[in-house]
Coordinates of C-alpha atoms in Angstrom, one line a residue:
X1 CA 12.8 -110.9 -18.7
X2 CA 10.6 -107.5 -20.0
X3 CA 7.1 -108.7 -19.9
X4 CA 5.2 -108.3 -23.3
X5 CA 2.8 -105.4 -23.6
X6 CA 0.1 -107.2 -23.8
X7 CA 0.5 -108.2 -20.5
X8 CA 1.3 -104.6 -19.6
X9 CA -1.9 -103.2 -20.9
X10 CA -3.8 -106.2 -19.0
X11 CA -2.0 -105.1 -16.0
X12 CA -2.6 -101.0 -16.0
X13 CA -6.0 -101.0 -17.7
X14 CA -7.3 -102.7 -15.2
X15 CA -9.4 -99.5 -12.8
X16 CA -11.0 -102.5 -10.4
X17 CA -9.8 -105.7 -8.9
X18 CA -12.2 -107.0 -6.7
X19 CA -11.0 -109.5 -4.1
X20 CA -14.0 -111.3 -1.7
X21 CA -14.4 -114.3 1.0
X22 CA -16.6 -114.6 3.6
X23 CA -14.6 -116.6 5.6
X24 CA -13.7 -115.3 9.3
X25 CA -10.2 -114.5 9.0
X26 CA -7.5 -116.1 11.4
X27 CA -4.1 -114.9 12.2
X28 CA -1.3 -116.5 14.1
X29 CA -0.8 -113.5 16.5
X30 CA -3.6 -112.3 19.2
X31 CA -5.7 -109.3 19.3
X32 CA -6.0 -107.0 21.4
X33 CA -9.5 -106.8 22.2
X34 CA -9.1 -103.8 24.5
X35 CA -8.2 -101.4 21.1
X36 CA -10.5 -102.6 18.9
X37 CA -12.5 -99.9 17.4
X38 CA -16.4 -100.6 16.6
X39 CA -16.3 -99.1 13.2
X40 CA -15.6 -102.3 11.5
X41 CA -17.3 -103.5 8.0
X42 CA -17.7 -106.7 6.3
X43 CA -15.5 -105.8 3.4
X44 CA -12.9 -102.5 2.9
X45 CA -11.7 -100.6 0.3
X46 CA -8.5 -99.8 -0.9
X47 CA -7.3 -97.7 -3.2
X48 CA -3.7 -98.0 -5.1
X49 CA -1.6 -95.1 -6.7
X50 CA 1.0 -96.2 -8.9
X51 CA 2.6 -94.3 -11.9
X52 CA 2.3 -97.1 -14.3
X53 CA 2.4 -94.5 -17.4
X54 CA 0.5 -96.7 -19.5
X55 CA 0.1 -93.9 -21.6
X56 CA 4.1 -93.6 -22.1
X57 CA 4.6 -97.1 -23.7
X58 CA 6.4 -97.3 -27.0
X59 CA 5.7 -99.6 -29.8
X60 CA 7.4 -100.6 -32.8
X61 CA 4.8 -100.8 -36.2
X62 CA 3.9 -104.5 -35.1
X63 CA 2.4 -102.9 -31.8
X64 CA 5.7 -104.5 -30.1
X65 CA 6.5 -103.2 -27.1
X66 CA 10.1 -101.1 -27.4
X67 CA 10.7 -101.5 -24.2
X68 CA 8.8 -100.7 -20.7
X69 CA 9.9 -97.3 -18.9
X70 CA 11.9 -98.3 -15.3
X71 CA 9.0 -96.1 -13.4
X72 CA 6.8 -98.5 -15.0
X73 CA 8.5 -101.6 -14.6
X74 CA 8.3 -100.1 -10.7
X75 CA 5.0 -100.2 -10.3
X76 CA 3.8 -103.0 -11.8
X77 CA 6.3 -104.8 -9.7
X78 CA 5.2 -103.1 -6.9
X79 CA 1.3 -104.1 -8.0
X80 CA 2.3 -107.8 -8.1
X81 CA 3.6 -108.0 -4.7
X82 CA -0.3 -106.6 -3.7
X83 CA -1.6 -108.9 -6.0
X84 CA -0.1 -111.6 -4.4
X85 CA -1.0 -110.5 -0.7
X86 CA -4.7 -110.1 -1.7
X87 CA -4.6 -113.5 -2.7
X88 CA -3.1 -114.8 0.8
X89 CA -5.5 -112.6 2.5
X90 CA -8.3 -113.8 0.4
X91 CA -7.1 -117.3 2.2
X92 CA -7.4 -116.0 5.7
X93 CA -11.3 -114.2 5.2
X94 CA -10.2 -111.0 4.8
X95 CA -12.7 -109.2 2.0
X96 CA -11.0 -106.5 0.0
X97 CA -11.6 -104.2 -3.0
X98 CA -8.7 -102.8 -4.9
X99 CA -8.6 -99.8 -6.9
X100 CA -5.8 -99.7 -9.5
X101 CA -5.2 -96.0 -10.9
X102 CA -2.6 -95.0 -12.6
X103 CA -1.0 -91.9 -11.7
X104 CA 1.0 -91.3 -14.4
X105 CA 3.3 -89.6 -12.4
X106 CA 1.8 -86.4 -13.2
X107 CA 0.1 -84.0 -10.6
X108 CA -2.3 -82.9 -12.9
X109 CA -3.5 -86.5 -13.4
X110 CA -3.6 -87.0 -9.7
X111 CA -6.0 -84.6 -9.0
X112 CA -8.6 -85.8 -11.4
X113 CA -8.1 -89.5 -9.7
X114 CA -9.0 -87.5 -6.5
X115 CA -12.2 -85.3 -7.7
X116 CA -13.3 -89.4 -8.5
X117 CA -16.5 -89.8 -5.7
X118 CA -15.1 -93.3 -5.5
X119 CA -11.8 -91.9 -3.3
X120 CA -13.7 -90.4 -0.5
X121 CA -15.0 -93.4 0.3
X122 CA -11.7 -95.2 0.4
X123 CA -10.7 -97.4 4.1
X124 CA -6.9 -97.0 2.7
X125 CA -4.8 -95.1 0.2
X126 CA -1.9 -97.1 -0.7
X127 CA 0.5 -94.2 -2.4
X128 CA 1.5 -92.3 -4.5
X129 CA 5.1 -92.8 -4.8
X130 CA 6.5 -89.5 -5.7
X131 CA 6.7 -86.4 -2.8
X132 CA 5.0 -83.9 -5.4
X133 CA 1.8 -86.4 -5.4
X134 CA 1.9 -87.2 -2.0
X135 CA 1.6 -83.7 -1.1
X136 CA -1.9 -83.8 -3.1
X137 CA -2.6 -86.7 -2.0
X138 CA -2.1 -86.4 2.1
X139 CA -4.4 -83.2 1.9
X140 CA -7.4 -85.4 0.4
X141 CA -5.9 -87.7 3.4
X142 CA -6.3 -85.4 5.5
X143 CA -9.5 -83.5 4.5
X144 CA -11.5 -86.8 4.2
X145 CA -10.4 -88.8 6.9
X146 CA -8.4 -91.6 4.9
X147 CA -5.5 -93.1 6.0
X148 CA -2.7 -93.0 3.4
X149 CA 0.2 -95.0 3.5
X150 CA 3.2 -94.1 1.5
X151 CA 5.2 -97.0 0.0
X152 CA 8.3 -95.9 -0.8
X153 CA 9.2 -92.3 0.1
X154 CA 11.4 -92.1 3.4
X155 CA 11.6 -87.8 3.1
X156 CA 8.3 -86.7 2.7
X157 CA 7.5 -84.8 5.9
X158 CA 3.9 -83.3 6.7
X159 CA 2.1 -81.6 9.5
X160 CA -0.9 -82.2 11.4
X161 CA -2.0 -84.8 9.6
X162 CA -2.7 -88.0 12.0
X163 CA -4.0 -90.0 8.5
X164 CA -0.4 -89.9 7.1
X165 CA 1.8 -93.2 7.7
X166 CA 5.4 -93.5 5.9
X167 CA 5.8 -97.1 5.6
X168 CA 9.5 -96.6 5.6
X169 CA 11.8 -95.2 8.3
X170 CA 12.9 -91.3 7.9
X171 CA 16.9 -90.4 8.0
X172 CA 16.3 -88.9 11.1
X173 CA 15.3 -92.6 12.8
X174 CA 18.3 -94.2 10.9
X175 CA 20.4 -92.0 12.7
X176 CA 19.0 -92.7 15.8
X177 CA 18.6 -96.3 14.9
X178 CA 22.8 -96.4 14.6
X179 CA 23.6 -93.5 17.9
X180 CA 21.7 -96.2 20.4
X181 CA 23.3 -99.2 19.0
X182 CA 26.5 -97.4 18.7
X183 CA 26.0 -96.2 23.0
X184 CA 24.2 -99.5 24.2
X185 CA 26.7 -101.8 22.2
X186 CA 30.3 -100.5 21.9
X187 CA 29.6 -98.2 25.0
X188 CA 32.8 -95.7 23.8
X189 CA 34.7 -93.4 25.4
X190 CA 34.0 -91.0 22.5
X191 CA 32.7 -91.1 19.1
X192 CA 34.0 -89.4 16.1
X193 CA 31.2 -87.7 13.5
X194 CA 33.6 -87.3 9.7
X195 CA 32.0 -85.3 7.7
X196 CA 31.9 -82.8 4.7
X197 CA 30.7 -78.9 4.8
X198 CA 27.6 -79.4 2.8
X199 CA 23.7 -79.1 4.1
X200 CA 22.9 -82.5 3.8
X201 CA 25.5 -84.0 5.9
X202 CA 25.5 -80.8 8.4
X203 CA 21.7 -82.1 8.7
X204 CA 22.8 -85.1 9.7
X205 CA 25.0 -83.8 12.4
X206 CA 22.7 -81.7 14.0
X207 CA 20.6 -84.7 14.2
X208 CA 23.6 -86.7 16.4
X209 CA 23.9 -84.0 18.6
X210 CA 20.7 -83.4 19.5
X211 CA 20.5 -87.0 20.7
X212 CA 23.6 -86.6 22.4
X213 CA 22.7 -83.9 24.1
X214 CA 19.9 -86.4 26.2
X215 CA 23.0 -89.3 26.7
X216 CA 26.0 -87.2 27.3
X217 CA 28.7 -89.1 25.6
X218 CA 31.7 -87.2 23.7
X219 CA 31.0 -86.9 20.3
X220 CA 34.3 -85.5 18.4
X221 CA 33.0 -84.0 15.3
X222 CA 35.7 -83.6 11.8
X223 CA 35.0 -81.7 8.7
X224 CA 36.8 -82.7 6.0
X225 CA 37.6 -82.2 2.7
X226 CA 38.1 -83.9 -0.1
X227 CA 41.5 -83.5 -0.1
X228 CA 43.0 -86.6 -0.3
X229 CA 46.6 -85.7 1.6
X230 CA 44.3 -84.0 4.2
X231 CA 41.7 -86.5 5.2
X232 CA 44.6 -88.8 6.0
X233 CA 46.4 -87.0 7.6
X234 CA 43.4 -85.1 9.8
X235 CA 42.4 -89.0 10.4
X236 CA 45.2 -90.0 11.9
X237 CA 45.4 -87.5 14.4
X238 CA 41.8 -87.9 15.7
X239 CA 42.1 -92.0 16.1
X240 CA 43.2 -93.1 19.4
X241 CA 45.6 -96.4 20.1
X242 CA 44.4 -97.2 23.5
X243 CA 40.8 -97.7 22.2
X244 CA 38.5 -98.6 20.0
X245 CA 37.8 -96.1 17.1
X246 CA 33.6 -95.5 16.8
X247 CA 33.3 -93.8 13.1
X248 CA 30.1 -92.5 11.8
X249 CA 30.2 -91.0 8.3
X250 CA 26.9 -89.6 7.2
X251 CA 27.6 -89.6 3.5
X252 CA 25.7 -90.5 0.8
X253 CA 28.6 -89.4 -1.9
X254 CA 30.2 -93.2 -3.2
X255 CA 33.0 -91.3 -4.0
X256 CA 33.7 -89.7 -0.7
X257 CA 32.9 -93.2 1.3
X258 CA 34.9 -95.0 -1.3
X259 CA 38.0 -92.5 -0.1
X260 CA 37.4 -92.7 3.9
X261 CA 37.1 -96.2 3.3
X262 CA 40.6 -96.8 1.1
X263 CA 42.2 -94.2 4.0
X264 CA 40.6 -95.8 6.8
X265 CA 41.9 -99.6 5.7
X266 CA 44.9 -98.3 5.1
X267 CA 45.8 -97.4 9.0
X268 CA 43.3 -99.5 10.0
X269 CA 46.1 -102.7 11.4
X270 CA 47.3 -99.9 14.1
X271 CA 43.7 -99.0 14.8
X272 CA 40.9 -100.8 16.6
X273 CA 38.4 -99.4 14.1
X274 CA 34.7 -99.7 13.3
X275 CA 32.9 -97.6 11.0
X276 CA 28.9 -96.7 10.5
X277 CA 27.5 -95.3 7.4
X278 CA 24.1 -94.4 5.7
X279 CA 21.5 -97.0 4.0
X280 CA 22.5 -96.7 0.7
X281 CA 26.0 -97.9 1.6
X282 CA 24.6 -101.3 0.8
X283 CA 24.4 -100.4 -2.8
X284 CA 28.3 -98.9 -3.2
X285 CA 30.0 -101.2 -5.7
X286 CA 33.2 -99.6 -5.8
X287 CA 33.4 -100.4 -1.9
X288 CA 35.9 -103.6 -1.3
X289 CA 34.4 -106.8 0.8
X290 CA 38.2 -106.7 2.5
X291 CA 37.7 -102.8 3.6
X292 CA 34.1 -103.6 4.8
X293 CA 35.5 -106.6 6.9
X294 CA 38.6 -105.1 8.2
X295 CA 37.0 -102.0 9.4
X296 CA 33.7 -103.4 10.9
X297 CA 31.6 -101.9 8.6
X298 CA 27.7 -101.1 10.0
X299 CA 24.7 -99.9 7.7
X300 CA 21.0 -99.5 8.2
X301 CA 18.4 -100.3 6.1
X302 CA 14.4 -100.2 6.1
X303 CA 14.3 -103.9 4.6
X304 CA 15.8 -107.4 4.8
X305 CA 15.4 -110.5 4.0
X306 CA 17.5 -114.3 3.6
X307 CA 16.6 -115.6 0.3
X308 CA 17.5 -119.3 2.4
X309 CA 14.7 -118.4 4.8
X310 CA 11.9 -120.9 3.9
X311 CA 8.8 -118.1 4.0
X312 CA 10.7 -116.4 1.5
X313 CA 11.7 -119.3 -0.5
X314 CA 7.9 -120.5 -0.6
X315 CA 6.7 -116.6 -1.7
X316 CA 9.3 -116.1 -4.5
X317 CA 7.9 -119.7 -5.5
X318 CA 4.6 -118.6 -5.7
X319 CA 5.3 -115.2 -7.2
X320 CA 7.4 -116.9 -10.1
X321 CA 4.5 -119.5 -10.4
X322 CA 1.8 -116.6 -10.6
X323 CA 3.4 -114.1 -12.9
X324 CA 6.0 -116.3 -14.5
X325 CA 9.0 -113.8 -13.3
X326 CA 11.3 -113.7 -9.9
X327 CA 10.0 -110.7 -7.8
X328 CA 11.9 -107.6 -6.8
X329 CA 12.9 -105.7 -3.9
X330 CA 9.7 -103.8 -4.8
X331 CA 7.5 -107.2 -5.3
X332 CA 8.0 -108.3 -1.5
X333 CA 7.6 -104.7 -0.7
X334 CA 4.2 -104.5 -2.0
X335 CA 3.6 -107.5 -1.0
X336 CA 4.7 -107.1 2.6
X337 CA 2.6 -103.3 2.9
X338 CA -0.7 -105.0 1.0
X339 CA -0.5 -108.0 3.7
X340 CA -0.2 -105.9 6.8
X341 CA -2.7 -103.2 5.7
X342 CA -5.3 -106.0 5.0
X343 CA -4.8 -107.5 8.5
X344 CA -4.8 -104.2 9.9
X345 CA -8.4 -103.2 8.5
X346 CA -10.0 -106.7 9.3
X347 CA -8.5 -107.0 13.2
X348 CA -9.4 -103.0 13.7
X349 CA -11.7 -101.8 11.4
X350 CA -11.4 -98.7 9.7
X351 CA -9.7 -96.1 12.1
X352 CA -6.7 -98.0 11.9
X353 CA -4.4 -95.2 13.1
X354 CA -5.5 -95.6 16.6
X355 CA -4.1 -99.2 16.7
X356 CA -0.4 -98.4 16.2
X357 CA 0.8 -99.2 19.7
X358 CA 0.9 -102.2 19.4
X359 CA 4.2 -104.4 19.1
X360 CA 6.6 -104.9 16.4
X361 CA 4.6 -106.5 13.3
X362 CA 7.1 -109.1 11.3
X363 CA 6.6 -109.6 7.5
X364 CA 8.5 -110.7 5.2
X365 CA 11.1 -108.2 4.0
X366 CA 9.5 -105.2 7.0
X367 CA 9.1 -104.9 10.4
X368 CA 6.4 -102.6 11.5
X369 CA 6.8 -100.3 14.6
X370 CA 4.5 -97.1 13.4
X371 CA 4.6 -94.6 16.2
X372 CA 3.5 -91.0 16.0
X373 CA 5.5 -88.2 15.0
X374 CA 5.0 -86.0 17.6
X375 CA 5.0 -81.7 17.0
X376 CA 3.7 -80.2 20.5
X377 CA 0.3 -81.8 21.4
X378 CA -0.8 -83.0 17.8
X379 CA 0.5 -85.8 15.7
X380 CA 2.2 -84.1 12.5
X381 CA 2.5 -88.3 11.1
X382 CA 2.7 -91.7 11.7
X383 CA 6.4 -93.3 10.5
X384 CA 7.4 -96.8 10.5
X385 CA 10.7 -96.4 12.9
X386 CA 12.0 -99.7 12.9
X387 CA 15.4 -100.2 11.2
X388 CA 17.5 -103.3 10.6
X389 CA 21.3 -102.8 11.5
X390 CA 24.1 -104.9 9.0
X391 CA 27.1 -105.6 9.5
X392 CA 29.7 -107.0 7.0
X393 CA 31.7 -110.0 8.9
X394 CA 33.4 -112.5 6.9
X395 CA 32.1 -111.7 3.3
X396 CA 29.0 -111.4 3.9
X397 CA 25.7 -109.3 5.4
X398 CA 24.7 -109.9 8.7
X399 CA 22.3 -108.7 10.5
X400 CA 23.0 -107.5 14.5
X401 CA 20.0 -105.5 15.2
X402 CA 16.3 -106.6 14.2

């Protein structure tokens, strides 16, 4: 269903949502009252970047809408998910302001929404979603003392700048999410790295060997080509009988993984065989349920959820029942972010970023685990390291790691 552009307009224009309560807010989990911080406030306020592109809308000579752009369509599912936190906050106490703007995706516009007097006053900046506007945007961060978190992006890297936090886990902690699994569960006698001669997945081999180099295990590492007649037969000579077969293939090419795969399943009843990929592997549709099951096949990924789980059951309830649509991946996302922002500003007031040790925080598609990114004796970031680890068994995704 494409919402109407009425409800589009309703949904962009909008430049300030105030949500209040003066209840006392209660939460399910304790607090820490050893790192609370004293700069704590009745009421905070938070600012929200999105690139609606209201201003990109197309409409027929009835002022019909032709159709909403998918950046768009992003962002206001995106907003809905907050919408719907704020309203479960509003439930617990916890007094928010939220400022819509609209980024339009365009630098240019970004920096007039940051000359706005409103910004430096901010508690929170939740966005923007694209690298070129969080670069704007993590300098105000950083120049005016407001902690930003990014939604979406997992590659935007920055420096010095403790008021950064990526919401979602970099490739580099994927990686290292799948090497300690990989060397506290199957505990191999070697492992072997397939990969191709390009930057991207020679990036992701130096990241594999560096965290080798602290455990010590073999690591056997095979450059291939896509050379059909080759990569079988260089395959089969690196796979041992006697043992089981620990694969990682850092690719993010379908094609190539769809290849591997076919070869791999091919030889795979001689072989004891289980193979780990990247986090868009979840997404390959020209991968085969039967491959994925015969040769043990492990992903990561920044977010999970079972739509049987009753929390999520009752939120994609009351998201249907509030905007008359089922949410998205992007929905619970901004929903889950919104929820533990707001909890994070009313349990530790504003200088939130010095309350990140604290344990694993559960929401509903997201686990939380922000720890510093750590550059010689100053924080270049906060990230959000935690990682779930899938497994296809029998049809269907498990997970073996959360």
């Amino acid at each position: 269903m494409i919402r109407n552009l009425k409800t589009f307009l309703e949904t962009v224009s909008l430049l300030l949502i105030a949500f209040a309560s003066n209840a006392q807010a209660e939460f399910s989990h304790p607090i820490n009252q050893d790192t609370l911080i004293s700069n704590k406030s009745t009421e905070y306020k938070v600012a929200l970047l999105l690139p609606f592109q209201a201003n990109k809308i197309v409409t027929d000579s009835l002022g019909n809408p032709e159709g909403i752009p998918s950046v768009s369509r992003l962002a206001i599912e995106f907003y809905e998910g907050v919408r719907l936190a704020l309203d479960s906050l509003q439930q617990d106490g916890i007094s928010l302001k939220l400022f819509v703007f609209d980024t339009q995706a365009d630098t240019n516009h970004l920096k007039v929404i940051l000359t706005n007097p409103q910004m430096q006053s901010m508690d929170l900046i939740i966005g923007p979603v694209y690298n070129s506007e969080l670069n704007l945007a993590q300098k105000f961060a950083a120049k005016y003392h407001v902690p930003l978190i990014s939604p979406l992006s997992s590659n935007f890297v920055t420096a010095d700048n403790p008021f950064f936090i990526s919401a979602n886990a970099s490739l580099k902690s994927h990686c290292e999410s799948i090497f300690n699994y990989i060397t506290q569960h199957d505990k191999p006698s070697q492992i072997i790295f397939i990969y191709r001669n390009n930057d991207n997945e020679k990036n992701v081999m130096n990241y594999f060997n560096s965290f080798n180099q602290k455990s010590g295990n073999a690591i056997k590492f095979v450059s291939l080509t896509d050379s059909s007649s080759r990569t079988q037969s260089s395959l089969i000579s690196t796979l041992t009988d006697s043992d089981k077969n620990i694969i990682i293939i850092p690719s993010f090419s379908e094609t190539f993984v769809y290849s591997i795969s076919k070869t791999l399943n091919a030889i795979a009843p001689q072989r004891n065989i289980t193979v780990y990929g990247m986090p868009t592997w979840k997404d390959f549709e020209s991968l085969q349920l039967g491959w994925m099951d015969t040769l043990h096949m492990h992903f990561t990924t920044n977010t999970w959820y079972q739509k049987s789980d009753s929390a999520t059951t009752k939120l994609m309830n009351d998201y249907q029942s509030k905007f008359d649509i089922k949410p998205t991946d992007f929905s619970l996302q901004g929903y889950d972010i919104m929820q533990y922002a707001g909890e994070l500003l009313m349990n530790y007031g504003k200088n939130i970023t010095q309350n990140f040790t604290l344990p694993v925080h559960q929401t509903l598609v997201n686990r939380f685990m922000i720890s510093p990114v750590i550059n010689g004796d100053h924080t270049d970031q906060f990230e959000n390291k935690f990682v779930f680890m899938l497994q296809f068994d029998n049809g269907t995704i498990q997970i073996v790691k959360q």
